PDB file of C-alpha atoms (C1' of nucleotides) in Angstrom:
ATOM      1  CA  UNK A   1       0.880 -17.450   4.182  1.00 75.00           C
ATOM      2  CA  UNK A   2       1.218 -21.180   5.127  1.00 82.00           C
ATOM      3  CA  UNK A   3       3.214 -21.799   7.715  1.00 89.00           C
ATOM      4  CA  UNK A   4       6.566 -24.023   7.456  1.00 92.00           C
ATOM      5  CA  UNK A   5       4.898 -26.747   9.477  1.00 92.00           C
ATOM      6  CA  UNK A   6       1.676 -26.974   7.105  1.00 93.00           C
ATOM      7  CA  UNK A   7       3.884 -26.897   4.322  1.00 94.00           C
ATOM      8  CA  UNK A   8       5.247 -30.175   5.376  1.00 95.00           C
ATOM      9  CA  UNK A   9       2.424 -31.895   6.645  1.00 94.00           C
ATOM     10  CA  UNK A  10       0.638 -31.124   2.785  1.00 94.00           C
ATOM     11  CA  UNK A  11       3.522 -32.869   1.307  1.00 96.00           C
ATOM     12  CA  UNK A  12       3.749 -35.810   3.458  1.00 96.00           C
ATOM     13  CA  UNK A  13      -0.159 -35.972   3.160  1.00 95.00           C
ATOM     14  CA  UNK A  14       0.601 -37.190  -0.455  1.00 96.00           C
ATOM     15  CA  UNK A  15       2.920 -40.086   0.082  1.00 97.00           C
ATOM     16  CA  UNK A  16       1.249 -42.710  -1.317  1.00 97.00           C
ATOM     17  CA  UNK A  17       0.331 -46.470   0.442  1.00 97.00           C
ATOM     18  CA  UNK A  18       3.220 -48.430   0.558  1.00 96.00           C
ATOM     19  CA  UNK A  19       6.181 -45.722  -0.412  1.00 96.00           C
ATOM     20  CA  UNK A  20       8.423 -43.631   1.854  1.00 97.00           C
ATOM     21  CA  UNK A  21       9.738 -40.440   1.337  1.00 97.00           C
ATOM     22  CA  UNK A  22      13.246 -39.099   2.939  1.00 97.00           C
ATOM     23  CA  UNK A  23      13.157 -36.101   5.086  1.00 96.00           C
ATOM     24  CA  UNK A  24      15.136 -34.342   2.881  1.00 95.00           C
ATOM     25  CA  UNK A  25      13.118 -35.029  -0.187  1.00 96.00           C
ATOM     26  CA  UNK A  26       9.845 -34.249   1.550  1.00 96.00           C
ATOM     27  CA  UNK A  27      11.356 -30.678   2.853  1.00 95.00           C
ATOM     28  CA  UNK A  28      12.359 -30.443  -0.724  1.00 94.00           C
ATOM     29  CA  UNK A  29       8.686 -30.702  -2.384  1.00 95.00           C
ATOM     30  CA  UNK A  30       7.009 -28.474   0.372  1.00 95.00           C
ATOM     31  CA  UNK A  31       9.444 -25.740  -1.025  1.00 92.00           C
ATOM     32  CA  UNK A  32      11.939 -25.156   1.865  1.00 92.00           C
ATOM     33  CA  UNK A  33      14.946 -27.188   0.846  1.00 91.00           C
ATOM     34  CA  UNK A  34      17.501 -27.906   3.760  1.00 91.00           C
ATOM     35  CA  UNK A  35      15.224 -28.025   5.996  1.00 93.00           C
ATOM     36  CA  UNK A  36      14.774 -31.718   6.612  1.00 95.00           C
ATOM     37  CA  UNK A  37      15.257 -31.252  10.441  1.00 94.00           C
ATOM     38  CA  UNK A  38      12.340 -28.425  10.656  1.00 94.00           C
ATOM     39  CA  UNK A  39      10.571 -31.663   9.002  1.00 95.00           C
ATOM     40  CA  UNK A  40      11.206 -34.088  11.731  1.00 94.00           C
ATOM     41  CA  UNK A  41      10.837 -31.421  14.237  1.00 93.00           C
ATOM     42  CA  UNK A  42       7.059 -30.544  12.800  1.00 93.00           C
ATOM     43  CA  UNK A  43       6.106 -34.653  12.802  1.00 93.00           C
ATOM     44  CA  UNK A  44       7.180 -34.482  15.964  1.00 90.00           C
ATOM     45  CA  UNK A  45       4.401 -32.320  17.216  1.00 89.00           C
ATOM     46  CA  UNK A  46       1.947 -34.098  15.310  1.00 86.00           C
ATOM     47  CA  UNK A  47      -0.990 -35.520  17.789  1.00 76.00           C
ATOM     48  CA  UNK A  48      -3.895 -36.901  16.182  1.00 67.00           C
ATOM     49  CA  UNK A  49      -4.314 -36.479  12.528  1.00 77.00           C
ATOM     50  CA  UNK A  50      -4.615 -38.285   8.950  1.00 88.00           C
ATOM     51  CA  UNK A  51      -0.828 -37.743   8.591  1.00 93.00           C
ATOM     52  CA  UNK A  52       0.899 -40.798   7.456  1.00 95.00           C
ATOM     53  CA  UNK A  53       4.380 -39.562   9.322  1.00 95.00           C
ATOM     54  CA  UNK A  54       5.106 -43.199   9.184  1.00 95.00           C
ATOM     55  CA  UNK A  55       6.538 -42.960   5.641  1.00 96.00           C
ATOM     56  CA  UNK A  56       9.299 -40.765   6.111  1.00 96.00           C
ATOM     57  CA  UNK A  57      12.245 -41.921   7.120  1.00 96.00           C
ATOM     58  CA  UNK A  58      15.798 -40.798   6.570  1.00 96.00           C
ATOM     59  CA  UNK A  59      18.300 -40.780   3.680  1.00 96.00           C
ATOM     60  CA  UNK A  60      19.835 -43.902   4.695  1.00 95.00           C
ATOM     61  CA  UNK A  61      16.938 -45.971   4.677  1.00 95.00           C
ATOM     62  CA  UNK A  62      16.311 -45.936   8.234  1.00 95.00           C
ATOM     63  CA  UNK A  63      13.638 -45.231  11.458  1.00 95.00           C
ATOM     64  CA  UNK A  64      15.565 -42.749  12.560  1.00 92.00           C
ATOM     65  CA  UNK A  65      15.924 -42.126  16.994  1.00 77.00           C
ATOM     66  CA  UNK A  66      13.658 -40.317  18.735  1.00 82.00           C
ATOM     67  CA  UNK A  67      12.966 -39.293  22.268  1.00 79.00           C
ATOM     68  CA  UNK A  68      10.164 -42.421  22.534  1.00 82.00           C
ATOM     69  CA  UNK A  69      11.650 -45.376  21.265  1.00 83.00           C
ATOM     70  CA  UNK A  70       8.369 -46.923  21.050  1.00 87.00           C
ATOM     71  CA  UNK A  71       7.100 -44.829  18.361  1.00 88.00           C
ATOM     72  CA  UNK A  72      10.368 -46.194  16.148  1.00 90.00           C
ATOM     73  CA  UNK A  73       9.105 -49.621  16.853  1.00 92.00           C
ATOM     74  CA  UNK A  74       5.607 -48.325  15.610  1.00 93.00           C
ATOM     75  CA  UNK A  75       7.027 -46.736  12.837  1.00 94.00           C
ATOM     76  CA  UNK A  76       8.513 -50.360  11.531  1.00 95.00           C
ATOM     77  CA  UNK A  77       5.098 -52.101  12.237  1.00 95.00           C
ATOM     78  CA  UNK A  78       3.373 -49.946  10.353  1.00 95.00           C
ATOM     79  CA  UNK A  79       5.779 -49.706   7.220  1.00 96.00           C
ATOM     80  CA  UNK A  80       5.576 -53.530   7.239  1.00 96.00           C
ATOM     81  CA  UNK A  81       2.187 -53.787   7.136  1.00 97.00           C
ATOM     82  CA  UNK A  82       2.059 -51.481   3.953  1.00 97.00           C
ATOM     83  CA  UNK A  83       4.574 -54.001   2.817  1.00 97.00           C
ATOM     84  CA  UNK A  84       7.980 -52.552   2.910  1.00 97.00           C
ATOM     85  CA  UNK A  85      10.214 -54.807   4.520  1.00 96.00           C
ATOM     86  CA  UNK A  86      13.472 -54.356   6.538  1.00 96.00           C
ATOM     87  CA  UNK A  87      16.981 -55.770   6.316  1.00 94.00           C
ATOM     88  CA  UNK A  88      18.051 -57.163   9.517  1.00 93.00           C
ATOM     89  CA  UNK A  89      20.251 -54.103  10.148  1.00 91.00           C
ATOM     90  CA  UNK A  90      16.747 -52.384  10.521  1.00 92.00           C
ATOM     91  CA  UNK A  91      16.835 -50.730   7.107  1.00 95.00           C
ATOM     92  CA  UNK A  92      14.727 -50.971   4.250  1.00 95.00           C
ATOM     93  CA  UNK A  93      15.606 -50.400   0.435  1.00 94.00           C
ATOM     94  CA  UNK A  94      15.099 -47.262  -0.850  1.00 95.00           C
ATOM     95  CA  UNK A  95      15.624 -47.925  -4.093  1.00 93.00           C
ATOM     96  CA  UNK A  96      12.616 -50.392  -3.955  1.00 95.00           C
ATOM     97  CA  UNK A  97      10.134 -48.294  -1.909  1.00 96.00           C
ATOM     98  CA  UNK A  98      11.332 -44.439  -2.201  1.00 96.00           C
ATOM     99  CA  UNK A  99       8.592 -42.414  -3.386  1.00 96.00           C
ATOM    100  CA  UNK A 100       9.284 -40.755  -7.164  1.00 94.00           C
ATOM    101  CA  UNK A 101       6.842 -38.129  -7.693  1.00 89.00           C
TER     102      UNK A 101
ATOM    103  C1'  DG B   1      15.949 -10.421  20.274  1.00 94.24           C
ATOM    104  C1'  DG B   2      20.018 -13.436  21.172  1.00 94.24           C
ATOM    105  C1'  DT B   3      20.767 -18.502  22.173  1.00 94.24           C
ATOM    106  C1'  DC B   4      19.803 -23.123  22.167  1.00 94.24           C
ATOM    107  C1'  DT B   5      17.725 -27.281  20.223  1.00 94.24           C
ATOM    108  C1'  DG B   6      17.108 -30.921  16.941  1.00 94.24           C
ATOM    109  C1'  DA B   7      12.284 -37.633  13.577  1.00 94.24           C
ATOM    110  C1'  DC B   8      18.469 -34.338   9.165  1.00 94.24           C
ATOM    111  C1'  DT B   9      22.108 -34.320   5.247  1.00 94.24           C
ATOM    112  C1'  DA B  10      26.294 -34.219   2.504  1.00 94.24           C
ATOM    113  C1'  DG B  11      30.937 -34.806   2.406  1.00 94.24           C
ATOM    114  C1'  DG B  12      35.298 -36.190   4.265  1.00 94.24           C
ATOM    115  C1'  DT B  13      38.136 -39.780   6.748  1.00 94.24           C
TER     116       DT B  13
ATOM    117  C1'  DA C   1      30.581 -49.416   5.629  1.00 94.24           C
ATOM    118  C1'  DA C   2      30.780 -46.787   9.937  1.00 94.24           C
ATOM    119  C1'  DC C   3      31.944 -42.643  12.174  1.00 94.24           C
ATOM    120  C1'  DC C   4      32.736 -37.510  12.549  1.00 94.24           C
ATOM    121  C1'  DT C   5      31.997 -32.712  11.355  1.00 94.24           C
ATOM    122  C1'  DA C   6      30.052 -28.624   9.693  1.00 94.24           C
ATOM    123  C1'  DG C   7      25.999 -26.621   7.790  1.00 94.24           C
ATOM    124  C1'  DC C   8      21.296 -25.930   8.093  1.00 94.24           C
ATOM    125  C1'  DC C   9      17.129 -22.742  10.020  1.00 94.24           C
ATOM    126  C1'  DA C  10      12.177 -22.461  12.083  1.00 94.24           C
ATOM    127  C1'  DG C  11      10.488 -22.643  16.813  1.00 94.24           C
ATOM    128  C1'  DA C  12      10.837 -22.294  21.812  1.00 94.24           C
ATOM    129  C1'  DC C  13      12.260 -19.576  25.686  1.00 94.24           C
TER     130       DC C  13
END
DNA sequence: GGTCTGACTAGGT
DNA sequence: AACCTAGCCAGAC
């Protein structure tokens, strides 16, 4: 039996280049719906791995806060390079660059 | 094994 | 549109 955290990590393996996903949606897809914090909480403890945890963001469109604010700041760089860009409020358009499955 | 925490969300104001 | 609240539940201790 997986547990929750590799659940997650398999879903947000398959976010494609240049899409994000919402927590909610990705907690949705590993099979554990309302548990979009559990999904923050497990990218948090992420380390070194293939995981593109860059591409989630929340439902509003947003990085959302963190204890490190310089991994939000990383976060945006490396949306932007995958070419999703940001409205000056610091959001970005879901409806352009949500991942549909 | 009870309590606390939290990269969240939906719904109301 | 921004802010507040309650609900959520797997881990950590």
């Amino acid at each position: 039996m997986p547990s929750t955290y590799e659940k997650i990590y398999a879903v947000v393996k398959k976010i494609p280049y240049g899409r994000v996903a919402t927590y909610g949606q990705v907690a949705g897809l590993a099979g554990i719906p309302r548990q979009a914090r559990q999904v923050g909480y497990a990218l948090n403890h992420l380390t070194d791995n293939d995981i593109p945890w860059h591409r989630v963001i929340n439902a509003r469109g947003e990085i959302s806060g963190r204890s490190n604010p310089d991994y939000a700041r990383l976060q945006r760089i490396l949306l932007e390079e995958e070419g999703i860009t940001f409205s000056p409020d610091g959001r970005t358009s879901l409806t352009r660059f949500l991942w549909k499955p």
